[in-house]
PDB file of C-alpha atoms in Angstrom:
ATOM      1  CA  MET A1325       9.978 -23.564  -6.900  1.00 48.00           C
ATOM      2  CA  GLU A1326      11.332 -26.381  -4.767  1.00 54.00           C
ATOM      3  CA  GLN A1327       9.723 -29.797  -4.865  1.00 57.00           C
ATOM      4  CA  PRO A1328       8.145 -30.792  -1.515  1.00 58.00           C
ATOM      5  CA  LEU A1329      10.304 -33.037   0.625  1.00 59.00           C
ATOM      6  CA  ASN A1330       9.725 -36.785   0.892  1.00 61.00           C
ATOM      7  CA  ILE A1331       7.567 -37.137  -2.197  1.00 66.00           C
ATOM      8  CA  CYS A1332       7.914 -40.717  -3.378  1.00 72.00           C
ATOM      9  CA  PRO A1333       9.405 -40.752  -6.932  1.00 76.00           C
ATOM     10  CA  GLN A1334       6.735 -43.177  -8.174  1.00 78.00           C
ATOM     11  CA  ILE A1335       3.993 -40.851  -6.930  1.00 76.00           C
ATOM     12  CA  THR A1336       5.628 -37.868  -8.639  1.00 76.00           C
ATOM     13  CA  TYR A1337       5.836 -39.826 -11.889  1.00 80.00           C
ATOM     14  CA  ALA A1338       2.185 -40.877 -11.633  1.00 79.00           C
ATOM     15  CA  ILE A1339       1.040 -37.308 -11.045  1.00 75.00           C
ATOM     16  CA  GLN A1340       3.054 -36.154 -14.041  1.00 75.00           C
ATOM     17  CA  LEU A1341       1.222 -38.737 -16.144  1.00 77.00           C
ATOM     18  CA  LEU A1342      -2.090 -37.410 -14.849  1.00 72.00           C
ATOM     19  CA  SER A1343      -1.107 -33.825 -15.610  1.00 67.00           C
ATOM     20  CA  THR A1344      -0.530 -34.667 -19.279  1.00 66.00           C
ATOM     21  CA  GLY A1345      -3.877 -36.417 -19.647  1.00 60.00           C
ATOM     22  CA  ASP A1346      -2.193 -39.580 -20.938  1.00 64.00           C
ATOM     23  CA  ASN A1347      -1.984 -43.043 -19.411  1.00 72.00           C
ATOM     24  CA  GLN A1348      -4.434 -42.236 -16.630  1.00 72.00           C
ATOM     25  CA  ASP A1349      -5.087 -45.887 -15.883  1.00 78.00           C
ATOM     26  CA  LYS A1350      -1.354 -46.485 -15.553  1.00 83.00           C
ATOM     27  CA  ALA A1351      -0.999 -43.480 -13.223  1.00 80.00           C
ATOM     28  CA  ILE A1352      -3.850 -44.602 -10.995  1.00 77.00           C
ATOM     29  CA  GLY A1353      -2.401 -48.095 -10.870  1.00 82.00           C
ATOM     30  CA  ILE A1354       0.977 -46.735  -9.744  1.00 81.00           C
ATOM     31  CA  ILE A1355      -0.629 -44.668  -6.978  1.00 77.00           C
ATOM     32  CA  GLU A1356      -2.718 -47.607  -5.760  1.00 77.00           C
ATOM     33  CA  SER A1357       0.311 -49.911  -5.783  1.00 80.00           C
ATOM     34  CA  VAL A1358       2.573 -47.494  -3.897  1.00 77.00           C
ATOM     35  CA  ILE A1359      -0.028 -46.737  -1.254  1.00 73.00           C
ATOM     36  CA  SER A1360      -0.794 -50.415  -0.692  1.00 74.00           C
ATOM     37  CA  ASP A1361       2.942 -51.097  -0.161  1.00 73.00           C
ATOM     38  CA  TYR A1362       3.540 -47.872   1.791  1.00 68.00           C
ATOM     39  CA  ASP A1363       6.857 -47.943   3.670  1.00 67.00           C
ATOM     40  CA  THR A1364       6.593 -45.631   6.681  1.00 65.00           C
ATOM     41  CA  LYS A1365      10.295 -46.024   7.443  1.00 67.00           C
ATOM     42  CA  GLN A1366      11.462 -44.936   4.012  1.00 65.00           C
ATOM     43  CA  TYR A1367       8.890 -42.153   3.717  1.00 61.00           C
ATOM     44  CA  PRO A1368       8.162 -41.171   7.338  1.00 59.00           C
ATOM     45  CA  ASN A1369       6.287 -37.920   6.773  1.00 59.00           C
ATOM     46  CA  PHE A1370       3.508 -37.561   4.236  1.00 55.00           C
ATOM     47  CA  SER A1371       5.164 -38.690   1.029  1.00 53.00           C
ATOM     48  CA  THR A1372       2.715 -41.298  -0.227  1.00 54.00           C
ATOM     49  CA  GLY A1373      -0.291 -40.536   1.919  1.00 60.00           C
ATOM     50  CA  LEU A1374      -3.164 -38.379   0.683  1.00 61.00           C
ATOM     51  CA  ALA A1375      -1.395 -35.218   1.863  1.00 61.00           C
ATOM     52  CA  GLY A1376       1.686 -36.228  -0.074  1.00 65.00           C
ATOM     53  CA  ILE A1377      -0.293 -36.799  -3.244  1.00 65.00           C
ATOM     54  CA  GLY A1378      -1.973 -33.425  -2.757  1.00 66.00           C
ATOM     55  CA  ALA A1379       1.393 -31.727  -2.251  1.00 65.00           C
ATOM     56  CA  GLY A1380       2.719 -33.379  -5.388  1.00 66.00           C
ATOM     57  CA  ILE A1381      -0.264 -32.246  -7.433  1.00 65.00           C
ATOM     58  CA  GLN A1382       0.068 -28.722  -6.050  1.00 67.00           C
ATOM     59  CA  TYR A1383       3.773 -28.663  -6.886  1.00 65.00           C
ATOM     60  CA  ILE A1384       3.210 -29.707 -10.475  1.00 65.00           C
ATOM     61  CA  CYS A1385       0.263 -27.326 -10.942  1.00 66.00           C
ATOM     62  CA  ASN A1386       2.242 -24.415  -9.523  1.00 66.00           C
ATOM     63  CA  THR A1387       5.218 -25.229 -11.706  1.00 65.00           C
ATOM     64  CA  GLN A1388       3.021 -25.274 -14.801  1.00 65.00           C
ATOM     65  CA  ALA A1389       1.293 -22.065 -13.679  1.00 65.00           C
ATOM     66  CA  GLU A1390       4.658 -20.312 -13.425  1.00 66.00           C
ATOM     67  CA  LEU A1391       5.567 -21.462 -16.923  1.00 67.00           C
ATOM     68  CA  LEU A1392       2.248 -20.161 -18.215  1.00 65.00           C
ATOM     69  CA  GLN A1393       2.748 -16.886 -16.370  1.00 62.00           C
ATOM     70  CA  ASN A1394       6.139 -16.367 -18.009  1.00 63.00           C
ATOM     71  CA  ARG A1395       4.657 -17.074 -21.432  1.00 64.00           C
ATOM     72  CA  MET A1396       1.859 -14.573 -20.866  1.00 59.00           C
ATOM     73  CA  ILE A1397       4.281 -11.898 -19.666  1.00 56.00           C
ATOM     74  CA  GLU A1398       6.238 -12.341 -22.886  1.00 56.00           C
ATOM     75  CA  ASN A1399       3.077 -12.126 -24.960  1.00 55.00           C
ATOM     76  CA  MET A1400       2.909  -8.554 -26.245  1.00 47.00           C
ATOM     77  CA  TYR A1401      -0.699  -8.958 -27.360  1.00 44.00           C
ATOM     78  CA  TYR A1402      -1.785  -9.519 -23.786  1.00 44.00           C
ATOM     79  CA  LYS A1403       0.252  -6.547 -22.573  1.00 50.00           C
ATOM     80  CA  GLU A1404      -1.453  -4.277 -25.102  1.00 49.00           C
ATOM     81  CA  ASN A1405      -4.873  -5.736 -24.293  1.00 51.00           C
ATOM     82  CA  ALA A1406      -4.374  -5.360 -20.517  1.00 50.00           C
ATOM     83  CA  SER A1407      -3.259  -1.774 -21.020  1.00 47.00           C
ATOM     84  CA  CYS A1408      -6.498  -0.948 -22.831  1.00 49.00           C
ATOM     85  CA  ILE A1409      -8.643  -2.616 -20.177  1.00 49.00           C
ATOM     86  CA  SER A1410      -6.915  -0.791 -17.336  1.00 45.00           C
ATOM     87  CA  ALA A1411      -7.178   2.667 -18.928  1.00 52.00           C
ATOM     88  CA  ASN A1412     -10.106   3.682 -16.670  1.00 74.00           C
ATOM     89  CA  LYS A1413      -8.577   4.650 -13.346  1.00 87.00           C
ATOM     90  CA  ASN A1414     -11.726   6.173 -11.876  1.00 92.00           C
ATOM     91  CA  LEU A1415     -12.789   4.136  -8.826  1.00 95.00           C
ATOM     92  CA  ASP A1416     -15.557   6.326  -7.436  1.00 94.00           C
ATOM     93  CA  ASP A1417     -17.959   3.395  -7.934  1.00 96.00           C
ATOM     94  CA  LEU A1418     -15.862   1.176  -5.623  1.00 97.00           C
ATOM     95  CA  THR A1419     -15.909   0.877  -1.827  1.00 97.00           C
ATOM     96  CA  ILE A1420     -13.007  -0.955  -0.214  1.00 97.00           C
ATOM     97  CA  LEU A1421     -14.261  -2.809   2.871  1.00 97.00           C
ATOM     98  CA  ILE A1422     -11.748  -3.660   5.592  1.00 96.00           C
ATOM     99  CA  PRO A1423     -12.995  -5.770   8.520  1.00 94.00           C
ATOM    100  CA  VAL A1424     -10.218  -6.190  11.057  1.00 94.00           C
ATOM    101  CA  ARG A1425      -9.307  -7.327  14.540  1.00 94.00           C
ATOM    102  CA  ILE A1426      -5.982  -5.925  15.701  1.00 93.00           C
ATOM    103  CA  ASP A1427      -4.135  -8.768  17.404  1.00 90.00           C
ATOM    104  CA  SER A1428      -0.557  -7.585  16.915  1.00 91.00           C
ATOM    105  CA  THR A1429       1.516  -4.458  16.360  1.00 91.00           C
ATOM    106  CA  GLN A1430       2.478  -5.836  12.969  1.00 89.00           C
ATOM    107  CA  ARG A1431      -1.142  -6.094  11.862  1.00 90.00           C
ATOM    108  CA  LEU A1432      -1.814  -2.500  12.968  1.00 93.00           C
ATOM    109  CA  GLU A1433       1.233  -1.296  11.023  1.00 92.00           C
ATOM    110  CA  ASN A1434       0.040  -3.201   7.957  1.00 91.00           C
ATOM    111  CA  LEU A1435      -3.365  -1.539   8.255  1.00 93.00           C
ATOM    112  CA  TYR A1436      -1.917   1.972   8.385  1.00 93.00           C
ATOM    113  CA  THR A1437       0.357   1.215   5.429  1.00 91.00           C
ATOM    114  CA  MET A1438      -2.486  -0.176   3.362  1.00 92.00           C
ATOM    115  CA  ILE A1439      -4.812   2.748   4.143  1.00 93.00           C
ATOM    116  CA  GLU A1440      -2.128   5.315   3.348  1.00 91.00           C
ATOM    117  CA  PHE A1441      -1.192   3.691   0.036  1.00 91.00           C
ATOM    118  CA  TYR A1442      -4.672   3.304  -1.437  1.00 93.00           C
ATOM    119  CA  THR A1443      -6.307   6.464  -0.073  1.00 93.00           C
ATOM    120  CA  SER A1444      -3.508   8.600  -1.479  1.00 91.00           C
ATOM    121  CA  ARG A1445      -3.588   6.989  -4.921  1.00 91.00           C
ATOM    122  CA  THR A1446      -7.254   6.262  -5.663  1.00 93.00           C
ATOM    123  CA  ASN A1447     -10.616   7.970  -5.327  1.00 94.00           C
ATOM    124  CA  ALA A1448     -12.267   4.793  -4.023  1.00 96.00           C
ATOM    125  CA  ARG A1449     -14.341   4.967  -0.855  1.00 95.00           C
ATOM    126  CA  PHE A1450     -13.349   3.098   2.291  1.00 96.00           C
ATOM    127  CA  ILE A1451     -15.191   1.525   5.192  1.00 96.00           C
ATOM    128  CA  LEU A1452     -13.018   0.221   8.022  1.00 96.00           C
ATOM    129  CA  LEU A1453     -14.637  -1.865  10.742  1.00 96.00           C
ATOM    130  CA  GLU A1454     -12.609  -2.745  13.823  1.00 96.00           C
ATOM    131  CA  ALA A1455     -14.003  -5.422  16.151  1.00 95.00           C
ATOM    132  CA  GLY A1456     -12.410  -6.098  19.522  1.00 94.00           C
ATOM    133  CA  GLU A1457     -12.450  -5.501  23.240  1.00 94.00           C
ATOM    134  CA  THR A1458     -10.899  -2.028  22.944  1.00 94.00           C
ATOM    135  CA  GLN A1459     -10.391   0.435  20.115  1.00 95.00           C
ATOM    136  CA  LEU A1460      -6.808   0.344  18.832  1.00 95.00           C
ATOM    137  CA  VAL A1461      -7.111   2.029  15.419  1.00 95.00           C
ATOM    138  CA  ASN A1462      -6.783   5.797  15.006  1.00 91.00           C
ATOM    139  CA  ILE A1463      -7.449   7.104  11.492  1.00 87.00           C
ATOM    140  CA  THR A1464      -9.298  10.344  12.285  1.00 80.00           C
ATOM    141  CA  HIS A1465      -7.095  12.268   9.836  1.00 80.00           C
ATOM    142  CA  TYR A1466      -8.512  10.360   6.844  1.00 82.00           C
ATOM    143  CA  ASN A1467     -11.635  12.291   5.919  1.00 77.00           C
ATOM    144  CA  HIS A1468     -12.888   9.876   3.246  1.00 82.00           C
ATOM    145  CA  VAL A1469     -12.552   6.697   5.342  1.00 93.00           C
ATOM    146  CA  GLU A1470     -15.651   5.710   7.313  1.00 95.00           C
ATOM    147  CA  TYR A1471     -14.543   4.103  10.570  1.00 95.00           C
ATOM    148  CA  ILE A1472     -16.734   1.827  12.698  1.00 95.00           C
ATOM    149  CA  PHE A1473     -15.790   0.277  16.029  1.00 96.00           C
ATOM    150  CA  CYS A1474     -17.731  -2.756  17.290  1.00 95.00           C
ATOM    151  CA  LYS A1475     -17.053  -3.866  20.839  1.00 95.00           C
ATOM    152  CA  ASP A1476     -16.637  -7.619  20.586  1.00 93.00           C
ATOM    153  CA  ASN A1477     -15.328  -9.800  23.419  1.00 92.00           C
ATOM    154  CA  ASN A1478     -15.748 -13.032  21.468  1.00 91.00           C
ATOM    155  CA  ARG A1479     -12.504 -14.965  21.095  1.00 88.00           C
ATOM    156  CA  ILE A1480     -13.411 -15.780  17.496  1.00 88.00           C
ATOM    157  CA  PHE A1481     -13.367 -12.960  14.952  1.00 89.00           C
ATOM    158  CA  HIS A1482     -16.516 -13.459  12.866  1.00 87.00           C
ATOM    159  CA  HIS A1483     -15.046 -12.054   9.668  1.00 85.00           C
ATOM    160  CA  THR A1484     -17.857 -13.289   7.425  1.00 85.00           C
ATOM    161  CA  HIS A1485     -20.578 -11.678   9.579  1.00 89.00           C
ATOM    162  CA  TYR A1486     -18.873  -8.294   9.700  1.00 92.00           C
ATOM    163  CA  ARG A1487     -18.010  -8.423   6.027  1.00 91.00           C
ATOM    164  CA  ASN A1488     -21.627  -9.057   5.031  1.00 90.00           C
ATOM    165  CA  GLU A1489     -22.844  -6.189   7.231  1.00 92.00           C
ATOM    166  CA  MET A1490     -20.312  -3.880   5.581  1.00 94.00           C
ATOM    167  CA  ILE A1491     -21.462  -4.932   2.114  1.00 94.00           C
ATOM    168  CA  LYS A1492     -25.012  -3.945   3.064  1.00 92.00           C
ATOM    169  CA  ARG A1493     -23.726  -0.588   4.300  1.00 94.00           C
ATOM    170  CA  ALA A1494     -21.707   0.232   1.183  1.00 95.00           C
ATOM    171  CA  GLY A1495     -23.524   2.383  -1.345  1.00 91.00           C
ATOM    172  CA  THR A1496     -21.400   1.805  -4.437  1.00 96.00           C
ATOM    173  CA  PRO A1497     -22.061  -0.703  -7.250  1.00 97.00           C
ATOM    174  CA  ILE A1498     -18.718  -2.434  -6.650  1.00 97.00           C
ATOM    175  CA  VAL A1499     -17.181  -3.517  -3.339  1.00 97.00           C
ATOM    176  CA  ALA A1500     -13.759  -4.923  -2.525  1.00 96.00           C
ATOM    177  CA  ILE A1501     -13.264  -7.188   0.483  1.00 93.00           C
ATOM    178  CA  TRP A1502      -9.697  -6.581   1.553  1.00 93.00           C
ATOM    179  CA  ASP A1503      -7.456  -8.196   4.163  1.00 90.00           C
ATOM    180  CA  ILE A1504      -5.072  -5.601   5.556  1.00 87.00           C
ATOM    181  CA  ASP A1505      -2.013  -7.770   4.919  1.00 88.00           C
ATOM    182  CA  ILE A1506      -2.479  -7.689   1.142  1.00 88.00           C
ATOM    183  CA  VAL A1507      -0.729  -5.386  -1.343  1.00 89.00           C
ATOM    184  CA  VAL A1508      -2.052  -5.267  -4.926  1.00 90.00           C
ATOM    185  CA  PRO A1509      -0.608  -3.104  -7.737  1.00 90.00           C
ATOM    186  CA  LEU A1510      -3.027  -0.398  -8.838  1.00 92.00           C
ATOM    187  CA  ASP A1511      -3.215  -1.503 -12.483  1.00 89.00           C
ATOM    188  CA  GLN A1512      -4.462  -4.906 -11.359  1.00 89.00           C
ATOM    189  CA  LEU A1513      -7.120  -3.227  -9.220  1.00 93.00           C
ATOM    190  CA  TYR A1514      -8.314  -1.177 -12.211  1.00 93.00           C
ATOM    191  CA  VAL A1515      -8.558  -4.262 -14.430  1.00 89.00           C
ATOM    192  CA  ALA A1516     -10.515  -6.178 -11.787  1.00 91.00           C
ATOM    193  CA  ALA A1517     -12.995  -3.312 -11.432  1.00 93.00           C
ATOM    194  CA  GLU A1518     -13.452  -3.167 -15.209  1.00 90.00           C
ATOM    195  CA  ALA A1519     -14.270  -6.885 -15.308  1.00 89.00           C
ATOM    196  CA  ILE A1520     -17.321  -6.129 -13.149  1.00 91.00           C
ATOM    197  CA  ARG A1521     -18.138  -2.713 -14.546  1.00 91.00           C
ATOM    198  CA  LYS A1522     -18.007  -3.560 -18.256  1.00 87.00           C
ATOM    199  CA  TYR A1523     -18.208  -7.318 -18.583  1.00 85.00           C
ATOM    200  CA  GLY A1524     -20.873  -8.307 -16.057  1.00 86.00           C
ATOM    201  CA  ASN A1525     -18.754 -10.378 -13.695  1.00 88.00           C
ATOM    202  CA  VAL A1526     -20.042 -11.054 -10.184  1.00 88.00           C
ATOM    203  CA  LEU A1527     -16.589 -11.652  -8.694  1.00 88.00           C
ATOM    204  CA  SER A1528     -13.210 -10.477  -9.881  1.00 89.00           C
ATOM    205  CA  TYR A1529      -9.816 -11.176  -8.337  1.00 87.00           C
ATOM    206  CA  PRO A1530      -7.159  -8.459  -8.822  1.00 89.00           C
ATOM    207  CA  PHE A1531      -4.417 -11.063  -9.230  1.00 85.00           C
ATOM    208  CA  ASP A1532      -3.954 -14.413 -10.935  1.00 77.00           C
ATOM    209  CA  GLY A1533      -3.476 -16.625  -7.885  1.00 76.00           C
ATOM    210  CA  CYS A1534       0.187 -15.761  -7.295  1.00 76.00           C
ATOM    211  CA  CYS A1535       0.367 -14.309  -3.789  1.00 79.00           C
ATOM    212  CA  TYR A1536       3.887 -13.796  -2.465  1.00 81.00           C
ATOM    213  CA  SER A1537       4.992 -13.773   1.156  1.00 81.00           C
ATOM    214  CA  ILE A1538       7.141 -10.704   1.890  1.00 84.00           C
ATOM    215  CA  PRO A1539      10.123 -11.193   4.234  1.00 85.00           C
ATOM    216  CA  GLU A1540      10.110  -9.002   7.327  1.00 87.00           C
ATOM    217  CA  GLU A1541      13.071  -6.882   6.221  1.00 89.00           C
ATOM    218  CA  LEU A1542      11.373  -6.024   2.925  1.00 88.00           C
ATOM    219  CA  SER A1543       8.052  -5.495   4.738  1.00 88.00           C
ATOM    220  CA  SER A1544       9.698  -2.951   7.031  1.00 89.00           C
ATOM    221  CA  LYS A1545      11.174  -1.095   4.066  1.00 89.00           C
ATOM    222  CA  TYR A1546       7.794  -1.015   2.357  1.00 88.00           C
ATOM    223  CA  ARG A1547       6.040   0.289   5.485  1.00 89.00           C
ATOM    224  CA  GLU A1548       8.611   3.080   5.735  1.00 89.00           C
ATOM    225  CA  ASN A1549       8.256   3.909   2.040  1.00 88.00           C
ATOM    226  CA  PRO A1550       5.141   2.362   0.458  1.00 85.00           C
ATOM    227  CA  ASP A1551       6.504   2.381  -3.071  1.00 85.00           C
ATOM    228  CA  ILE A1552       5.066  -0.546  -4.999  1.00 82.00           C
ATOM    229  CA  ARG A1553       8.265  -0.747  -7.047  1.00 85.00           C
ATOM    230  CA  LEU A1554      10.056  -2.169  -4.016  1.00 85.00           C
ATOM    231  CA  LEU A1555       7.828  -5.218  -4.279  1.00 85.00           C
ATOM    232  CA  GLU A1556       7.658  -5.304  -8.076  1.00 81.00           C
ATOM    233  CA  ASN A1557      11.430  -5.565  -8.280  1.00 82.00           C
ATOM    234  CA  LYS A1558      11.627  -8.354  -5.697  1.00 79.00           C
ATOM    235  CA  HIS A1559       8.651 -10.517  -6.615  1.00 70.00           C
ATOM    236  CA  PRO A1560      10.579 -12.906  -8.943  1.00 73.00           C
ATOM    237  CA  VAL A1561      12.590 -14.166  -5.956  1.00 78.00           C
ATOM    238  CA  LEU A1562       9.723 -14.261  -3.429  1.00 78.00           C
ATOM    239  CA  SER A1563       7.972 -17.481  -2.421  1.00 76.00           C
ATOM    240  CA  THR A1564       4.257 -17.944  -2.965  1.00 72.00           C
ATOM    241  CA  MET A1565       2.107 -18.096   0.150  1.00 66.00           C
ATOM    242  CA  PHE A1566       2.194 -21.636   1.554  1.00 58.00           C
ATOM    243  CA  GLY A1567       3.858 -22.674  -1.732  1.00 56.00           C
ATOM    244  CA  MET A1568       0.586 -22.699  -3.649  1.00 57.00           C
ATOM    245  CA  LEU A1569      -1.864 -20.617  -5.641  1.00 64.00           C
ATOM    246  CA  THR A1570      -4.700 -18.824  -3.871  1.00 66.00           C
ATOM    247  CA  VAL A1571      -7.737 -16.616  -4.430  1.00 63.00           C
ATOM    248  CA  GLY A1572      -7.957 -15.504  -0.810  1.00 70.00           C
ATOM    249  CA  GLY A1573      -7.100 -12.152   0.738  1.00 82.00           C
ATOM    250  CA  VAL A1574      -8.841  -9.763  -1.625  1.00 90.00           C
ATOM    251  CA  PHE A1575     -11.629  -9.871  -4.178  1.00 91.00           C
ATOM    252  CA  LEU A1576     -14.029  -7.441  -5.872  1.00 93.00           C
ATOM    253  CA  ALA A1577     -17.737  -8.062  -6.324  1.00 93.00           C
ATOM    254  CA  ASN A1578     -20.848  -6.631  -7.894  1.00 94.00           C
ATOM    255  CA  ARG A1579     -22.528  -5.563  -4.656  1.00 94.00           C
ATOM    256  CA  LYS A1580     -26.181  -6.320  -5.467  1.00 92.00           C
ATOM    257  CA  GLN A1581     -25.548  -9.624  -7.207  1.00 90.00           C
ATOM    258  CA  TYR A1582     -23.173 -10.717  -4.456  1.00 89.00           C
ATOM    259  CA  MET A1583     -25.813 -10.016  -1.817  1.00 87.00           C
ATOM    260  CA  ARG A1584     -28.447 -11.933  -3.780  1.00 84.00           C
ATOM    261  CA  GLU A1585     -26.295 -14.985  -4.367  1.00 75.00           C
ATOM    262  CA  GLY A1586     -24.803 -15.105  -0.877  1.00 61.00           C
ATOM    263  CA  ILE A1587     -21.293 -16.070  -1.942  1.00 49.00           C
ATOM    264  CA  SER A1588     -19.125 -16.570   1.158  1.00 47.00           C
ATOM    265  CA  SER A1589     -15.392 -16.696   1.809  1.00 42.00           C
ATOM    266  CA  MET A1590     -13.211 -17.290   4.849  1.00 37.00           C
ATOM    267  CA  ALA A1591     -10.700 -14.763   6.129  1.00 40.00           C
ATOM    268  CA  SER A1592      -7.015 -15.505   5.852  1.00 42.00           C
ATOM    269  CA  PRO A1593      -5.145 -15.534   9.178  1.00 43.00           C
ATOM    270  CA  GLN A1594      -1.772 -14.176   8.104  1.00 46.00           C
ATOM    271  CA  ARG A1595      -0.026 -11.234   9.745  1.00 48.00           C
ATOM    272  CA  LYS A1596       2.871 -10.950   7.293  1.00 52.00           C
ATOM    273  CA  LEU A1597       2.489  -8.672   4.304  1.00 53.00           C
ATOM    274  CA  LEU A1598       1.605 -10.482   1.094  1.00 55.00           C
ATOM    275  CA  PHE A1599       2.137  -9.161  -2.423  1.00 54.00           C
ATOM    276  CA  CYS A1600      -0.427 -10.215  -5.033  1.00 57.00           C
ATOM    277  CA  LYS A1601       1.209 -10.025  -8.431  1.00 58.00           C
ATOM    278  CA  SER A1602      -0.416 -10.787 -11.777  1.00 54.00           C
ATOM    279  CA  GLY A1603       1.300 -11.940 -14.914  1.00 44.00           C
ATOM    280  CA  THR A1604      -1.677 -13.636 -16.533  1.00 35.00           C
ATOM    281  CA  LYS A1605      -5.291 -12.760 -17.135  1.00 36.00           C
ATOM    282  CA  LEU A1606      -7.119 -11.974 -13.943  1.00 38.00           C
ATOM    283  CA  LYS A1607      -9.517 -14.492 -12.482  1.00 38.00           C
ATOM    284  CA  SER A1608     -13.217 -13.723 -12.374  1.00 38.00           C
ATOM    285  CA  LYS A1609     -16.509 -15.466 -11.778  1.00 39.00           C
ATOM    286  CA  LYS A1610     -19.577 -14.706 -13.824  1.00 37.00           C
ATOM    287  CA  ARG A1611     -23.057 -14.942 -12.466  1.00 33.00           C
ATOM    288  CA  VAL A1612     -24.764 -18.249 -13.150  1.00 31.00           C
ATOM    289  CA  ASP A1613     -28.401 -17.432 -12.435  1.00 33.00           C
ATOM    290  CA  GLN A1614     -29.511 -14.422 -14.467  1.00 31.00           C
ATOM    291  CA  ASN A1615     -33.177 -14.670 -13.415  1.00 31.00           C
ATOM    292  CA  LEU A1616     -33.005 -13.700  -9.763  1.00 29.00           C
ATOM    293  CA  PRO A1617     -35.452 -10.986  -8.647  1.00 33.00           C
ATOM    294  CA  ASP A1618     -34.193  -7.442  -8.277  1.00 37.00           C
ATOM    295  CA  GLU A1619     -33.138  -6.413  -4.792  1.00 37.00           C
ATOM    296  CA  GLN A1620     -33.849  -3.153  -3.104  1.00 39.00           C
ATOM    297  CA  SER A1621     -30.773  -1.131  -2.207  1.00 37.00           C
TER     298      SER A1621
END
């Protein structure tokens, strides 16, 4: 991972001190001193401003996350443990919800690729909602995908509104909110479902925050032949989305608890395919309030 450009060396050093938990007063003093003497000519972009500090923190966190990921991959205990957790490949209690507005040929191609890959390899249910001025999606040949078209002339795509309506419509205990530009290996999907099914999690992310941007040439190859091994083999040399960790793009949820707690998330705007790879334990969020009243289905 490349260090962001124009990061002042003193700021980088101070952030490294903060990341170790030592000499915090010294680190804060360095940051305050550099900012007070900020030289816009020497560092013309964002090097010592707040954005620069944020970029430096993100760089160091990502670097440490990659080191941790490599350690976990090498840890045979985790591999054996993950294999046991992912043994249940039955997803008939999961509905994959796909709210979409088709604003490019690329996005439509990504949608078809995503639908083809997961419908042919899982027994999960699917609800696809297209919102727009005219209907552009044609998936009539998929018998187990429920398709809804909503005529919507609004310039803004209200992803959160449509997503919440789809969650109400789904009849399975688990739902997955899925952006069409996201590709997740099946084993990671199984593990994420098990975190909700067996361990009482409200939210579960089928990746560990590492979301890789796929170059167009590789994207085209994958669309022509949606073999996940094409991405698995390339992911060590791919760049993470925006150069940082993320939990956007796809997540699974306990449907009833999610509806009760009203957890919200914004849609990601990308059109390029993104590959969500996991080398560490998957992220999840347990319910905090266990005393909420039961909700009618």
